[in-house]
Amino acid sequence: METSEILKKVRKIEIKTRGLSANIFAGQYHSAFKGRGMAFSEVREYQFGDDVRDIDWNVTARFHKPFVKVFEEERELTVMLLIDVSGSLDFGTTGQLKRDMVTEIAATIAFSAMQNNDKIGVVFFSDKIEKYIPPKKGRKHILYIIREMLDFHPESKKTDVGHAVEFLTGVLKRRCTAFLMSDFFVRSDFENALTICNRKHDVVAIQVYDQRAKQLPDVGLMKVVDAETGHEMYIDTGSKKLRRAHTAYFMNRQAALRQTFNKSNVDHVSIATNEDYVKSLMQLFAMRG
């Protein structure tokens, strides 16, 4: 992709997603993702019902009457985007690729974080860590992230979600909110790695999938290619039995995925590329708020 074309795309995504985060998500993002803890704010005179453990003994001794410390929630967050850049994301049959939707969702979250004065960083992963962008603040940093998302060429086409979350567990010392974005069409189990990561950080999973993964159209003989292995084969979509088996396989895989997230205590949402991701994100935020 040429530089001018990338910049045009970056601008287009910024206009759309910045507007969404300002108008729709500002309040919801704020309440859905809490800060790291409580920070000391001020002291005030003791009132009936205050916790005696909050008494500031130095101030109390000075004024000969009890004063308590008042704490406020620390609002500043570190937000990490864990973005699957494997081969299977380069697929789409209903207007946009899965990768395009992931980019828009990630940009929306990034601008929401910016408005909340949060730091934001990125991990691009396949079956290895392709690139790590440490968390920083500001619009310039976000535009750099979007540019990278639009023009990133991974070395590997395969996926290993477990490796990505293990990397996050190790690389960030302080607690962060991490958005794990993938189609989760994975062959390896990542439940244990996700559980450990979610104990240290606050992990939220966002699955993006194409409608054809759920339902095959009846269009006769069709050539299909596994984007991660390159394996090609022809299937007869005219067969009702095959179409039913295809849907059943998808539903079983989704059930197993939900079970993984539930056992790991990770909030999650699944969005098809022909659906409105704004609605799905709002539901996710509302569920956490």
CSV table of C-alpha atoms in Angstrom, one decimal:
chain,number,residue,atom,x,y,z
A,1,MET,CA,0.0,0.0,0.0
A,2,GLU,CA,1.4,3.4,-0.9
A,3,THR,CA,2.0,6.0,1.8
A,4,SER,CA,-0.6,8.5,0.5
A,5,GLU,CA,-3.2,5.7,0.4
A,6,ILE,CA,-2.3,4.6,3.9
A,7,LEU,CA,-2.6,8.2,5.2
A,8,LYS,CA,-6.0,8.6,3.5
A,9,LYS,CA,-7.2,5.4,5.2
A,10,VAL,CA,-5.8,6.5,8.5
A,11,ARG,CA,-7.7,9.8,8.3
A,12,LYS,CA,-10.9,8.1,7.3
A,13,ILE,CA,-10.7,5.7,10.2
A,14,GLU,CA,-9.8,8.6,12.6
A,15,ILE,CA,-12.8,10.6,11.5
A,16,LYS,CA,-15.2,7.6,11.9
A,17,THR,CA,-13.8,6.1,15.1
A,18,ARG,CA,-13.0,9.3,16.9
A,19,GLY,CA,-16.5,10.5,16.4
A,20,LEU,CA,-17.9,7.2,17.8
A,21,SER,CA,-15.7,7.3,20.8
A,22,ALA,CA,-16.5,10.9,21.6
A,23,ASN,CA,-20.3,10.7,21.1
A,24,ILE,CA,-21.1,7.2,22.1
A,25,PHE,CA,-18.5,5.5,24.2
A,26,ALA,CA,-17.1,8.4,26.3
A,27,GLY,CA,-19.2,7.8,29.4
A,28,GLN,CA,-19.6,4.0,29.0
A,29,TYR,CA,-15.8,3.4,28.5
A,30,HIS,CA,-15.2,5.5,31.6
A,31,SER,CA,-17.5,3.4,33.8
A,32,ALA,CA,-16.7,0.0,32.2
A,33,PHE,CA,-13.0,0.1,32.8
A,34,LYS,CA,-12.0,1.1,36.3
A,35,GLY,CA,-8.6,2.5,37.3
A,36,ARG,CA,-5.9,0.6,39.1
A,37,GLY,CA,-7.1,1.4,42.6
A,38,MET,CA,-7.5,4.2,45.1
A,39,ALA,CA,-5.3,7.3,45.4
A,40,PHE,CA,-5.1,9.7,48.3
A,41,SER,CA,-7.1,12.9,47.6
A,42,GLU,CA,-7.5,15.0,50.8
A,43,VAL,CA,-8.3,15.0,54.5
A,44,ARG,CA,-11.6,16.0,56.1
A,45,GLU,CA,-13.1,16.0,59.5
A,46,TYR,CA,-14.3,12.6,60.8
A,47,GLN,CA,-18.0,12.0,60.3
A,48,PHE,CA,-20.1,9.3,62.0
A,49,GLY,CA,-19.8,6.1,60.0
A,50,ASP,CA,-16.3,6.7,58.6
A,51,ASP,CA,-13.9,3.8,58.7
A,52,VAL,CA,-11.5,4.4,61.7
A,53,ARG,CA,-8.7,2.8,59.6
A,54,ASP,CA,-8.8,5.9,57.4
A,55,ILE,CA,-8.0,8.3,60.3
A,56,ASP,CA,-5.0,10.5,59.6
A,57,TRP,CA,-3.3,10.4,63.1
A,58,ASN,CA,-0.8,13.2,62.3
A,59,VAL,CA,-3.5,15.7,61.3
A,60,THR,CA,-5.8,14.5,64.2
A,61,ALA,CA,-3.0,15.1,66.7
A,62,ARG,CA,-2.3,18.6,65.3
A,63,PHE,CA,-6.0,19.8,65.5
A,64,HIS,CA,-7.0,17.7,68.5
A,65,LYS,CA,-10.0,16.3,66.7
A,66,PRO,CA,-10.3,13.3,64.3
A,67,PHE,CA,-9.6,13.7,60.6
A,68,VAL,CA,-9.9,11.0,57.9
A,69,LYS,CA,-8.0,10.5,54.6
A,70,VAL,CA,-10.3,10.7,51.5
A,71,PHE,CA,-9.4,8.5,48.6
A,72,GLU,CA,-10.4,8.8,45.0
A,73,GLU,CA,-10.3,6.1,42.3
A,74,GLU,CA,-7.2,6.4,40.2
A,75,ARG,CA,-8.5,6.9,36.8
A,76,GLU,CA,-5.5,6.6,34.6
A,77,LEU,CA,-5.4,3.2,32.9
A,78,THR,CA,-2.9,1.4,30.6
A,79,VAL,CA,-4.8,-0.1,27.7
A,80,MET,CA,-3.2,-2.9,25.6
A,81,LEU,CA,-4.6,-4.1,22.3
A,82,LEU,CA,-3.6,-7.7,21.5
A,83,ILE,CA,-4.2,-8.0,17.8
A,84,ASP,CA,-4.2,-11.2,15.8
A,85,VAL,CA,-2.4,-10.6,12.5
A,86,SER,CA,-2.5,-14.2,11.2
A,87,GLY,CA,-3.6,-15.3,7.8
A,88,SER,CA,-7.2,-16.1,8.7
A,89,LEU,CA,-8.0,-12.5,9.3
A,90,ASP,CA,-7.5,-11.7,5.6
A,91,PHE,CA,-11.0,-13.1,4.8
A,92,GLY,CA,-14.3,-11.4,4.2
A,93,THR,CA,-17.4,-12.1,2.1
A,94,THR,CA,-19.8,-9.4,3.3
A,95,GLY,CA,-18.3,-6.0,2.5
A,96,GLN,CA,-15.2,-6.1,4.6
A,97,LEU,CA,-12.3,-8.3,5.8
A,98,LYS,CA,-12.1,-9.4,9.4
A,99,ARG,CA,-8.9,-7.5,9.6
A,100,ASP,CA,-10.7,-4.2,8.6
A,101,MET,CA,-13.2,-4.6,11.3
A,102,VAL,CA,-10.6,-5.4,13.9
A,103,THR,CA,-8.7,-2.2,12.9
A,104,GLU,CA,-11.9,-0.1,13.3
A,105,ILE,CA,-12.7,-1.6,16.7
A,106,ALA,CA,-9.1,-1.2,17.9
A,107,ALA,CA,-9.1,2.5,16.7
A,108,THR,CA,-12.4,3.2,18.5
A,109,ILE,CA,-11.1,1.8,21.7
A,110,ALA,CA,-7.8,3.7,21.3
A,111,PHE,CA,-9.6,7.0,20.9
A,112,SER,CA,-11.8,6.2,23.8
A,113,ALA,CA,-8.7,5.6,25.9
A,114,MET,CA,-7.2,8.9,24.6
A,115,GLN,CA,-10.2,10.8,25.8
A,116,ASN,CA,-9.8,9.2,29.2
A,117,ASN,CA,-6.2,10.2,29.3
A,118,ASP,CA,-5.1,6.6,29.3
A,119,LYS,CA,-1.9,5.1,27.8
A,120,ILE,CA,-2.3,2.7,24.9
A,121,GLY,CA,0.0,0.0,23.6
A,122,VAL,CA,-0.2,-2.8,21.1
A,123,VAL,CA,0.9,-6.4,20.6
A,124,PHE,CA,0.6,-7.8,17.1
A,125,PHE,CA,0.7,-11.6,17.2
A,126,SER,CA,0.5,-14.6,14.9
A,127,ASP,CA,2.0,-17.8,16.4
A,128,LYS,CA,4.8,-15.5,17.6
A,129,ILE,CA,5.0,-11.9,18.8
A,130,GLU,CA,5.3,-10.0,15.5
A,131,LYS,CA,5.6,-6.5,17.0
A,132,TYR,CA,5.3,-4.8,20.4
A,133,ILE,CA,4.5,-1.1,20.7
A,134,PRO,CA,4.9,0.0,24.3
A,135,PRO,CA,2.0,2.1,25.9
A,136,LYS,CA,2.1,5.8,25.4
A,137,LYS,CA,-0.5,8.7,25.4
A,138,GLY,CA,-1.7,11.0,22.7
A,139,ARG,CA,-3.2,11.3,19.2
A,140,LYS,CA,0.1,11.1,17.4
A,141,HIS,CA,0.8,7.7,19.0
A,142,ILE,CA,-2.7,6.4,18.2
A,143,LEU,CA,-2.3,7.5,14.5
A,144,TYR,CA,1.0,5.6,14.4
A,145,ILE,CA,-0.8,2.5,15.8
A,146,ILE,CA,-3.6,2.8,13.2
A,147,ARG,CA,-1.0,3.2,10.4
A,148,GLU,CA,0.8,0.0,11.6
A,149,MET,CA,-2.5,-1.9,11.7
A,150,LEU,CA,-3.3,-0.9,8.1
A,151,ASP,CA,0.1,-1.8,6.6
A,152,PHE,CA,1.5,-4.5,8.8
A,153,HIS,CA,2.9,-7.6,7.1
A,154,PRO,CA,3.4,-10.5,9.6
A,155,GLU,CA,6.2,-13.0,9.2
A,156,SER,CA,3.9,-15.9,10.0
A,157,LYS,CA,0.4,-16.8,8.9
A,158,LYS,CA,-0.4,-19.1,11.9
A,159,THR,CA,-2.0,-18.3,15.3
A,160,ASP,CA,-1.0,-18.9,18.9
A,161,VAL,CA,-3.3,-17.0,21.3
A,162,GLY,CA,-1.7,-18.6,24.3
A,163,HIS,CA,1.8,-17.3,23.4
A,164,ALA,CA,0.4,-13.7,23.0
A,165,VAL,CA,-1.3,-13.6,26.5
A,166,GLU,CA,1.8,-15.2,28.1
A,167,PHE,CA,3.9,-12.4,26.5
A,168,LEU,CA,1.5,-9.8,28.0
A,169,THR,CA,1.6,-11.4,31.5
A,170,GLY,CA,5.4,-11.0,31.4
A,171,VAL,CA,6.0,-7.7,29.6
A,172,LEU,CA,3.8,-5.4,31.7
A,173,LYS,CA,4.5,-5.1,35.4
A,174,ARG,CA,1.5,-2.9,36.3
A,175,ARG,CA,-2.1,-4.0,35.8
A,176,CYS,CA,-3.6,-3.1,32.5
A,177,THR,CA,-6.9,-3.5,30.6
A,178,ALA,CA,-6.2,-5.7,27.6
A,179,PHE,CA,-8.4,-6.2,24.6
A,180,LEU,CA,-7.7,-9.5,22.9
A,181,MET,CA,-8.9,-9.3,19.3
A,182,SER,CA,-9.0,-12.4,17.0
A,183,ASP,CA,-11.3,-14.7,15.1
A,184,PHE,CA,-10.1,-17.4,17.6
A,185,PHE,CA,-9.9,-20.0,14.8
A,186,VAL,CA,-7.1,-21.7,16.7
A,187,ARG,CA,-6.0,-25.2,17.0
A,188,SER,CA,-4.2,-24.9,20.3
A,189,ASP,CA,-5.6,-24.6,23.8
A,190,PHE,CA,-5.0,-21.3,25.5
A,191,GLU,CA,-7.3,-21.5,28.6
A,192,ASN,CA,-4.5,-21.8,31.2
A,193,ALA,CA,-2.4,-18.9,29.8
A,194,LEU,CA,-5.5,-16.7,29.6
A,195,THR,CA,-6.5,-17.5,33.2
A,196,ILE,CA,-3.1,-16.6,34.5
A,197,CYS,CA,-3.0,-13.4,32.4
A,198,ASN,CA,-6.5,-12.4,33.6
A,199,ARG,CA,-5.4,-12.7,37.2
A,200,LYS,CA,-2.8,-10.1,36.7
A,201,HIS,CA,-4.5,-7.9,34.1
A,202,ASP,CA,-8.2,-7.2,33.1
A,203,VAL,CA,-8.6,-9.1,29.8
A,204,VAL,CA,-11.6,-8.6,27.5
A,205,ALA,CA,-11.9,-10.8,24.4
A,206,ILE,CA,-13.4,-9.6,21.1
A,207,GLN,CA,-14.1,-12.2,18.5
A,208,VAL,CA,-14.6,-11.1,14.9
A,209,TYR,CA,-15.9,-13.7,12.4
A,210,ASP,CA,-17.3,-13.9,8.9
A,211,GLN,CA,-20.9,-15.1,8.4
A,212,ARG,CA,-19.7,-17.8,6.0
A,213,ALA,CA,-17.9,-19.5,8.9
A,214,LYS,CA,-21.3,-20.1,10.4
A,215,GLN,CA,-23.4,-20.7,7.2
A,216,LEU,CA,-22.3,-21.8,3.8
A,217,PRO,CA,-24.3,-20.5,0.8
A,218,ASP,CA,-25.6,-23.1,-1.7
A,219,VAL,CA,-23.4,-22.2,-4.7
A,220,GLY,CA,-22.3,-25.6,-5.9
A,221,LEU,CA,-18.7,-26.6,-6.2
A,222,MET,CA,-16.4,-24.2,-4.2
A,223,LYS,CA,-12.6,-24.0,-3.8
A,224,VAL,CA,-11.6,-23.3,-0.2
A,225,VAL,CA,-8.1,-22.4,1.0
A,226,ASP,CA,-6.9,-22.6,4.6
A,227,ALA,CA,-5.3,-19.1,5.0
A,228,GLU,CA,-2.9,-20.3,7.7
A,229,THR,CA,-1.6,-23.5,6.1
A,230,GLY,CA,-2.3,-22.9,2.4
A,231,HIS,CA,-4.1,-26.2,2.1
A,232,GLU,CA,-6.7,-26.1,-0.8
A,233,MET,CA,-9.7,-28.3,-1.4
A,234,TYR,CA,-13.0,-28.3,-3.3
A,235,ILE,CA,-16.3,-28.7,-1.4
A,236,ASP,CA,-19.8,-29.2,-2.8
A,237,THR,CA,-21.9,-26.5,-1.1
A,238,GLY,CA,-25.0,-28.0,-2.9
A,239,SER,CA,-24.9,-30.8,-0.3
A,240,LYS,CA,-27.4,-30.1,2.6
A,241,LYS,CA,-25.5,-32.5,4.7
A,242,LEU,CA,-22.2,-30.7,4.2
A,243,ARG,CA,-23.8,-27.3,5.0
A,244,ARG,CA,-25.4,-28.7,8.2
A,245,ALA,CA,-22.1,-30.2,9.3
A,246,HIS,CA,-20.3,-26.9,8.6
A,247,THR,CA,-22.8,-25.0,10.8
A,248,ALA,CA,-22.7,-27.6,13.5
A,249,TYR,CA,-18.8,-27.4,13.5
A,250,PHE,CA,-19.0,-23.6,13.9
A,251,MET,CA,-21.6,-23.8,16.8
A,252,ASN,CA,-19.5,-26.5,18.6
A,253,ARG,CA,-16.4,-24.4,18.3
A,254,GLN,CA,-18.2,-21.3,19.6
A,255,ALA,CA,-19.5,-23.3,22.6
A,256,ALA,CA,-16.0,-24.4,23.4
A,257,LEU,CA,-14.7,-20.9,23.1
A,258,ARG,CA,-17.4,-19.5,25.4
A,259,GLN,CA,-16.5,-22.2,27.9
A,260,THR,CA,-12.8,-21.1,27.7
A,261,PHE,CA,-13.7,-17.5,28.4
A,262,ASN,CA,-16.1,-18.3,31.2
A,263,LYS,CA,-13.6,-20.6,32.9
A,264,SER,CA,-10.9,-17.9,32.6
A,265,ASN,CA,-13.4,-15.3,33.9
A,266,VAL,CA,-12.9,-13.2,30.8
A,267,ASP,CA,-15.7,-10.9,29.4
A,268,HIS,CA,-16.2,-11.5,25.7
A,269,VAL,CA,-18.2,-10.6,22.7
A,270,SER,CA,-18.6,-12.1,19.2
A,271,ILE,CA,-19.2,-9.9,16.2
A,272,ALA,CA,-19.8,-10.9,12.6
A,273,THR,CA,-18.4,-8.7,9.9
A,274,ASN,CA,-21.9,-8.0,8.6
A,275,GLU,CA,-23.0,-6.8,12.0
A,276,ASP,CA,-22.9,-3.4,13.7
A,277,TYR,CA,-19.8,-3.5,16.0
A,278,VAL,CA,-20.9,-0.3,17.7
A,279,LYS,CA,-24.0,-2.0,19.2
A,280,SER,CA,-21.9,-5.0,20.3
A,281,LEU,CA,-19.3,-2.8,22.0
A,282,MET,CA,-21.9,-0.8,23.7
A,283,GLN,CA,-23.5,-4.0,25.1
A,284,LEU,CA,-20.1,-5.2,26.2
A,285,PHE,CA,-19.4,-1.9,28.0
A,286,ALA,CA,-22.9,-1.8,29.6
A,287,MET,CA,-22.4,-5.4,30.9
A,288,ARG,CA,-19.2,-4.2,32.7
A,289,GLY,CA,-20.4,-0.8,33.8
